[in-house]
Amino acid sequence: MNPKMHPKKEKRVKDSRHRKLAMADREEKKKAPVELTIKRDKPLSDTHYELNPLMVVHVGTHLIETTVALADSAAGAWVRSTISELKLFRRRGPVVVGLCAFRGYPTGSRWNLRGPLSNPNHPSNPYRAIAICLGGSHVLFYELDTWYRKDPGSIIPRGLRDLLDNRKVVVVGWGIKEMVNKLQYEWGLKVARPVDVRKVAAGTYGKDAVWWPKHEKGRVVMGGLGFEELAELALDGMQLEKKPAKVREANWGEIGIDGYYGNDDKEDLELIKYATRDAFVTHQIATKCIGKSGLP
């Protein structure tokens, strides 16, 4: 022990050195970034209007079927059919759901916003869409239609409500506490058993591998791995590219991929692709860590 250094400070210095060595070791062993692609399950027709299109998304070698629920009833139907197809409640252990939520402008107010709220992903702006992953192979993208609705939560399908409000279902997400509180306030959607994906990973790899103190503006705050770095840690070195700025700053309340007149909005397809990726990766991290170490 260095006699001139306080024991706690010396421990922080050692921990910092260990993290830097571990990060340097991971840099040497890095794999190539996984390829991320999206396409429709069926080709578009010039006249066909597809209300709930099915997308095929590849995250590396993993194939995920993503249903885009443009009708509220389709979200409930997807939950029922997916649970039945995968026989989720017949398996041992908890059912794991990967959940992501996406912000956008409040309905009808986009052109009236000024200052920070003009960014659709400002924390004060509402959630406009969610993506949930079941079984590691099926994703639902659901955009809540709030037009002309005084109580948007009243139209959320019962199947979706029952799934997330089930104590046998572990709902895992990034920043899950804030997310579920906001979803309950804005959508009336309750989550019975939320768990933060970082907490799940820390239960397997240790808190120091996921979180650590850092100095910010003269005070000590908790920092840690970002989403892509967490995937690398938990999923055998999986390399995810950072989201493009147009995805990070997107308005998630105006998705239009119904294929009307045979057209698709490429930017909206990009959003669906990254929403699928995030929900899938969240599910995979949780499934792997819970399988190794149990629930935190």
PDB file of N, CA and C in Angstrom, residues 187-246:
ATOM      1  N   TRP A 187     -49.199   6.030 -21.140  1.00  0.00           N
ATOM      2  CA  TRP A 187     -49.961   5.018 -21.872  1.00  0.00           C
ATOM      3  C   TRP A 187     -50.935   4.239 -20.976  1.00  0.00           C
ATOM      4  N   GLY A 188     -50.776   4.369 -19.648  1.00  0.00           N
ATOM      5  CA  GLY A 188     -51.559   3.532 -18.749  1.00  0.00           C
ATOM      6  C   GLY A 188     -51.140   2.082 -18.822  1.00  0.00           C
ATOM      7  N   LEU A 189     -49.892   1.839 -19.220  1.00  0.00           N
ATOM      8  CA  LEU A 189     -49.374   0.482 -19.416  1.00  0.00           C
ATOM      9  C   LEU A 189     -48.518   0.088 -18.219  1.00  0.00           C
ATOM     10  N   LYS A 190     -48.927  -0.942 -17.500  1.00  0.00           N
ATOM     11  CA  LYS A 190     -48.224  -1.359 -16.289  1.00  0.00           C
ATOM     12  C   LYS A 190     -47.254  -2.507 -16.590  1.00  0.00           C
ATOM     13  N   VAL A 191     -46.104  -2.452 -15.954  1.00  0.00           N
ATOM     14  CA  VAL A 191     -45.108  -3.521 -16.053  1.00  0.00           C
ATOM     15  C   VAL A 191     -44.913  -4.075 -14.644  1.00  0.00           C
ATOM     16  N   ALA A 192     -45.258  -5.344 -14.454  1.00  0.00           N
ATOM     17  CA  ALA A 192     -45.273  -5.925 -13.114  1.00  0.00           C
ATOM     18  C   ALA A 192     -43.875  -6.241 -12.589  1.00  0.00           C
ATOM     19  N   ARG A 193     -42.962  -6.646 -13.483  1.00  0.00           N
ATOM     20  CA  ARG A 193     -41.658  -7.137 -13.016  1.00  0.00           C
ATOM     21  C   ARG A 193     -40.525  -6.583 -13.882  1.00  0.00           C
ATOM     22  N   PRO A 194     -40.234  -5.304 -13.752  1.00  0.00           N
ATOM     23  CA  PRO A 194     -39.178  -4.705 -14.569  1.00  0.00           C
ATOM     24  C   PRO A 194     -37.783  -4.932 -13.974  1.00  0.00           C
ATOM     25  N   VAL A 195     -36.802  -5.151 -14.838  1.00  0.00           N
ATOM     26  CA  VAL A 195     -35.413  -5.323 -14.411  1.00  0.00           C
ATOM     27  C   VAL A 195     -34.511  -4.603 -15.418  1.00  0.00           C
ATOM     28  N   ASP A 196     -33.561  -3.828 -14.920  1.00  0.00           N
ATOM     29  CA  ASP A 196     -32.638  -3.120 -15.804  1.00  0.00           C
ATOM     30  C   ASP A 196     -31.618  -4.100 -16.386  1.00  0.00           C
ATOM     31  N   VAL A 197     -31.382  -4.014 -17.683  1.00  0.00           N
ATOM     32  CA  VAL A 197     -30.470  -4.948 -18.341  1.00  0.00           C
ATOM     33  C   VAL A 197     -29.055  -4.819 -17.799  1.00  0.00           C
ATOM     34  N   ARG A 198     -28.671  -3.618 -17.351  1.00  0.00           N
ATOM     35  CA  ARG A 198     -27.330  -3.445 -16.781  1.00  0.00           C
ATOM     36  C   ARG A 198     -27.215  -4.156 -15.435  1.00  0.00           C
ATOM     37  N   LYS A 199     -28.305  -4.169 -14.678  1.00  0.00           N
ATOM     38  CA  LYS A 199     -28.308  -4.869 -13.399  1.00  0.00           C
ATOM     39  C   LYS A 199     -28.204  -6.369 -13.612  1.00  0.00           C
ATOM     40  N   VAL A 200     -28.865  -6.877 -14.652  1.00  0.00           N
ATOM     41  CA  VAL A 200     -28.782  -8.302 -14.987  1.00  0.00           C
ATOM     42  C   VAL A 200     -27.346  -8.666 -15.347  1.00  0.00           C
ATOM     43  N   ALA A 201     -26.706  -7.827 -16.176  1.00  0.00           N
ATOM     44  CA  ALA A 201     -25.323  -8.100 -16.583  1.00  0.00           C
ATOM     45  C   ALA A 201     -24.373  -8.002 -15.395  1.00  0.00           C
ATOM     46  N   ALA A 202     -24.602  -7.034 -14.502  1.00  0.00           N
ATOM     47  CA  ALA A 202     -23.748  -6.882 -13.325  1.00  0.00           C
ATOM     48  C   ALA A 202     -23.838  -8.094 -12.417  1.00  0.00           C
ATOM     49  N   GLY A 203     -25.004  -8.754 -12.382  1.00  0.00           N
ATOM     50  CA  GLY A 203     -25.150  -9.958 -11.567  1.00  0.00           C
ATOM     51  C   GLY A 203     -24.305 -11.104 -12.071  1.00  0.00           C
ATOM     52  N   THR A 204     -23.964 -11.066 -13.347  1.00  0.00           N
ATOM     53  CA  THR A 204     -23.147 -12.136 -13.938  1.00  0.00           C
ATOM     54  C   THR A 204     -21.669 -11.772 -13.999  1.00  0.00           C
ATOM     55  N   TYR A 205     -21.376 -10.547 -14.405  1.00  0.00           N
ATOM     56  CA  TYR A 205     -19.986 -10.152 -14.648  1.00  0.00           C
ATOM     57  C   TYR A 205     -19.408  -9.260 -13.558  1.00  0.00           C
ATOM     58  N   GLY A 206     -20.213  -8.897 -12.573  1.00  0.00           N
ATOM     59  CA  GLY A 206     -19.747  -8.044 -11.489  1.00  0.00           C
ATOM     60  C   GLY A 206     -20.066  -6.582 -11.737  1.00  0.00           C
ATOM     61  N   LYS A 207     -20.358  -5.867 -10.662  1.00  0.00           N
ATOM     62  CA  LYS A 207     -20.726  -4.453 -10.791  1.00  0.00           C
ATOM     63  C   LYS A 207     -19.602  -3.628 -11.402  1.00  0.00           C
ATOM     64  N   ASP A 208     -18.359  -3.950 -11.038  1.00  0.00           N
ATOM     65  CA  ASP A 208     -17.232  -3.148 -11.524  1.00  0.00           C
ATOM     66  C   ASP A 208     -17.041  -3.274 -13.036  1.00  0.00           C
ATOM     67  N   ALA A 209     -17.580  -4.357 -13.627  1.00  0.00           N
ATOM     68  CA  ALA A 209     -17.455  -4.527 -15.077  1.00  0.00           C
ATOM     69  C   ALA A 209     -18.490  -3.710 -15.837  1.00  0.00           C
ATOM     70  N   VAL A 210     -19.537  -3.275 -15.137  1.00  0.00           N
ATOM     71  CA  VAL A 210     -20.644  -2.579 -15.786  1.00  0.00           C
ATOM     72  C   VAL A 210     -20.699  -1.108 -15.381  1.00  0.00           C
ATOM     73  N   TRP A 211     -20.485  -0.829 -14.096  1.00  0.00           N
ATOM     74  CA  TRP A 211     -20.545   0.547 -13.571  1.00  0.00           C
ATOM     75  C   TRP A 211     -19.241   0.901 -12.874  1.00  0.00           C
ATOM     76  N   TRP A 212     -18.922   2.170 -12.872  1.00  0.00           N
ATOM     77  CA  TRP A 212     -17.785   2.657 -12.100  1.00  0.00           C
ATOM     78  C   TRP A 212     -17.940   4.162 -11.888  1.00  0.00           C
ATOM     79  N   PRO A 213     -17.354   4.685 -10.806  1.00  0.00           N
ATOM     80  CA  PRO A 213     -17.472   6.125 -10.533  1.00  0.00           C
ATOM     81  C   PRO A 213     -16.604   6.938 -11.489  1.00  0.00           C
ATOM     82  N   LYS A 214     -17.085   8.120 -11.829  1.00  0.00           N
ATOM     83  CA  LYS A 214     -16.290   9.030 -12.663  1.00  0.00           C
ATOM     84  C   LYS A 214     -16.548  10.456 -12.205  1.00  0.00           C
ATOM     85  N   HIS A 215     -15.591  11.331 -12.480  1.00  0.00           N
ATOM     86  CA  HIS A 215     -15.713  12.734 -12.083  1.00  0.00           C
ATOM     87  C   HIS A 215     -16.379  13.523 -13.205  1.00  0.00           C
ATOM     88  N   GLU A 216     -17.395  14.276 -12.855  1.00  0.00           N
ATOM     89  CA  GLU A 216     -18.121  15.076 -13.836  1.00  0.00           C
ATOM     90  C   GLU A 216     -18.521  16.403 -13.206  1.00  0.00           C
ATOM     91  N   LYS A 217     -17.965  17.488 -13.734  1.00  0.00           N
ATOM     92  CA  LYS A 217     -18.272  18.833 -13.233  1.00  0.00           C
ATOM     93  C   LYS A 217     -18.020  18.957 -11.732  1.00  0.00           C
ATOM     94  N   GLY A 218     -16.895  18.413 -11.281  1.00  0.00           N
ATOM     95  CA  GLY A 218     -16.486  18.563  -9.893  1.00  0.00           C
ATOM     96  C   GLY A 218     -17.160  17.630  -8.912  1.00  0.00           C
ATOM     97  N   ARG A 219     -17.928  16.658  -9.397  1.00  0.00           N
ATOM     98  CA  ARG A 219     -18.551  15.703  -8.480  1.00  0.00           C
ATOM     99  C   ARG A 219     -18.413  14.290  -9.035  1.00  0.00           C
ATOM    100  N   VAL A 220     -18.572  13.325  -8.148  1.00  0.00           N
ATOM    101  CA  VAL A 220     -18.449  11.925  -8.539  1.00  0.00           C
ATOM    102  C   VAL A 220     -19.827  11.386  -8.892  1.00  0.00           C
ATOM    103  N   VAL A 221     -19.971  10.837 -10.107  1.00  0.00           N
ATOM    104  CA  VAL A 221     -21.216  10.230 -10.548  1.00  0.00           C
ATOM    105  C   VAL A 221     -20.917   8.821 -11.054  1.00  0.00           C
ATOM    106  N   MET A 222     -21.969   8.017 -11.191  1.00  0.00           N
ATOM    107  CA  MET A 222     -21.774   6.656 -11.686  1.00  0.00           C
ATOM    108  C   MET A 222     -21.800   6.661 -13.210  1.00  0.00           C
ATOM    109  N   GLY A 223     -20.727   6.141 -13.798  1.00  0.00           N
ATOM    110  CA  GLY A 223     -20.665   5.957 -15.239  1.00  0.00           C
ATOM    111  C   GLY A 223     -20.669   4.469 -15.539  1.00  0.00           C
ATOM    112  N   GLY A 224     -20.452   4.127 -16.777  1.00  0.00           N
ATOM    113  CA  GLY A 224     -20.424   2.710 -17.099  1.00  0.00           C
ATOM    114  C   GLY A 224     -20.507   2.449 -18.589  1.00  0.00           C
ATOM    115  N   LEU A 225     -20.766   1.195 -18.912  1.00  0.00           N
ATOM    116  CA  LEU A 225     -20.817   0.771 -20.303  1.00  0.00           C
ATOM    117  C   LEU A 225     -22.045   1.327 -21.003  1.00  0.00           C
ATOM    118  N   GLY A 226     -21.877   1.671 -22.270  1.00  0.00           N
ATOM    119  CA  GLY A 226     -23.010   2.005 -23.109  1.00  0.00           C
ATOM    120  C   GLY A 226     -23.655   0.734 -23.632  1.00  0.00           C
ATOM    121  N   PHE A 227     -24.728   0.891 -24.393  1.00  0.00           N
ATOM    122  CA  PHE A 227     -25.487  -0.277 -24.863  1.00  0.00           C
ATOM    123  C   PHE A 227     -24.626  -1.192 -25.726  1.00  0.00           C
ATOM    124  N   GLU A 228     -23.893  -0.614 -26.671  1.00  0.00           N
ATOM    125  CA  GLU A 228     -23.070  -1.422 -27.569  1.00  0.00           C
ATOM    126  C   GLU A 228     -21.945  -2.126 -26.804  1.00  0.00           C
ATOM    127  N   GLU A 229     -21.358  -1.438 -25.814  1.00  0.00           N
ATOM    128  CA  GLU A 229     -20.289  -2.054 -25.019  1.00  0.00           C
ATOM    129  C   GLU A 229     -20.835  -3.176 -24.130  1.00  0.00           C
ATOM    130  N   LEU A 230     -22.049  -3.014 -23.653  1.00  0.00           N
ATOM    131  CA  LEU A 230     -22.670  -4.059 -22.835  1.00  0.00           C
ATOM    132  C   LEU A 230     -22.910  -5.316 -23.666  1.00  0.00           C
ATOM    133  N   ALA A 231     -23.324  -5.134 -24.914  1.00  0.00           N
ATOM    134  CA  ALA A 231     -23.513  -6.275 -25.812  1.00  0.00           C
ATOM    135  C   ALA A 231     -22.193  -6.996 -26.045  1.00  0.00           C
ATOM    136  N   GLU A 232     -21.128  -6.228 -26.190  1.00  0.00           N
ATOM    137  CA  GLU A 232     -19.806  -6.830 -26.395  1.00  0.00           C
ATOM    138  C   GLU A 232     -19.397  -7.662 -25.182  1.00  0.00           C
ATOM    139  N   LEU A 233     -19.660  -7.134 -23.987  1.00  0.00           N
ATOM    140  CA  LEU A 233     -19.297  -7.842 -22.760  1.00  0.00           C
ATOM    141  C   LEU A 233     -20.086  -9.131 -22.602  1.00  0.00           C
ATOM    142  N   ALA A 234     -21.394  -9.069 -22.818  1.00  0.00           N
ATOM    143  CA  ALA A 234     -22.262 -10.190 -22.476  1.00  0.00           C
ATOM    144  C   ALA A 234     -22.458 -11.193 -23.600  1.00  0.00           C
ATOM    145  N   LEU A 235     -22.298 -10.774 -24.837  1.00  0.00           N
ATOM    146  CA  LEU A 235     -22.626 -11.641 -25.972  1.00  0.00           C
ATOM    147  C   LEU A 235     -21.383 -12.028 -26.764  1.00  0.00           C
ATOM    148  N   ASP A 236     -20.396 -12.520 -26.056  1.00  0.00           N
ATOM    149  CA  ASP A 236     -19.201 -13.109 -26.673  1.00  0.00           C
ATOM    150  C   ASP A 236     -18.505 -12.171 -27.652  1.00  0.00           C
ATOM    151  N   GLY A 237     -18.385 -10.908 -27.244  1.00  0.00           N
ATOM    152  CA  GLY A 237     -17.649  -9.964 -28.071  1.00  0.00           C
ATOM    153  C   GLY A 237     -18.423  -9.414 -29.251  1.00  0.00           C
ATOM    154  N   MET A 238     -19.758  -9.546 -29.252  1.00  0.00           N
ATOM    155  CA  MET A 238     -20.555  -9.008 -30.361  1.00  0.00           C
ATOM    156  C   MET A 238     -20.266  -7.521 -30.567  1.00  0.00           C
ATOM    157  N   GLN A 239     -19.997  -7.155 -31.802  1.00  0.00           N
ATOM    158  CA  GLN A 239     -19.697  -5.763 -32.132  1.00  0.00           C
ATOM    159  C   GLN A 239     -20.906  -5.112 -32.797  1.00  0.00           C
ATOM    160  N   LEU A 240     -21.480  -4.137 -32.138  1.00  0.00           N
ATOM    161  CA  LEU A 240     -22.586  -3.376 -32.691  1.00  0.00           C
ATOM    162  C   LEU A 240     -22.102  -1.983 -33.058  1.00  0.00           C
ATOM    163  N   GLU A 241     -22.442  -1.532 -34.225  1.00  0.00           N
ATOM    164  CA  GLU A 241     -22.081  -0.175 -34.606  1.00  0.00           C
ATOM    165  C   GLU A 241     -22.992   0.820 -33.902  1.00  0.00           C
ATOM    166  N   LYS A 242     -22.470   1.999 -33.623  1.00  0.00           N
ATOM    167  CA  LYS A 242     -23.274   3.049 -33.002  1.00  0.00           C
ATOM    168  C   LYS A 242     -24.411   3.438 -33.945  1.00  0.00           C
ATOM    169  N   LYS A 243     -25.527   3.844 -33.355  1.00  0.00           N
ATOM    170  CA  LYS A 243     -26.655   4.271 -34.176  1.00  0.00           C
ATOM    171  C   LYS A 243     -26.297   5.542 -34.941  1.00  0.00           C
ATOM    172  N   PRO A 244     -26.740   5.652 -36.194  1.00  0.00           N
ATOM    173  CA  PRO A 244     -26.545   6.902 -36.942  1.00  0.00           C
ATOM    174  C   PRO A 244     -27.309   8.043 -36.269  1.00  0.00           C
ATOM    175  N   ALA A 245     -26.851   9.249 -36.483  1.00  0.00           N
ATOM    176  CA  ALA A 245     -27.486  10.425 -35.876  1.00  0.00           C
ATOM    177  C   ALA A 245     -28.952  10.527 -36.278  1.00  0.00           C
ATOM    178  N   LYS A 246     -29.282  10.184 -37.526  1.00  0.00           N
ATOM    179  CA  LYS A 246     -30.666  10.308 -37.989  1.00  0.00           C
ATOM    180  C   LYS A 246     -31.592   9.339 -37.256  1.00  0.00           C
TER     181      LYS A 246
END
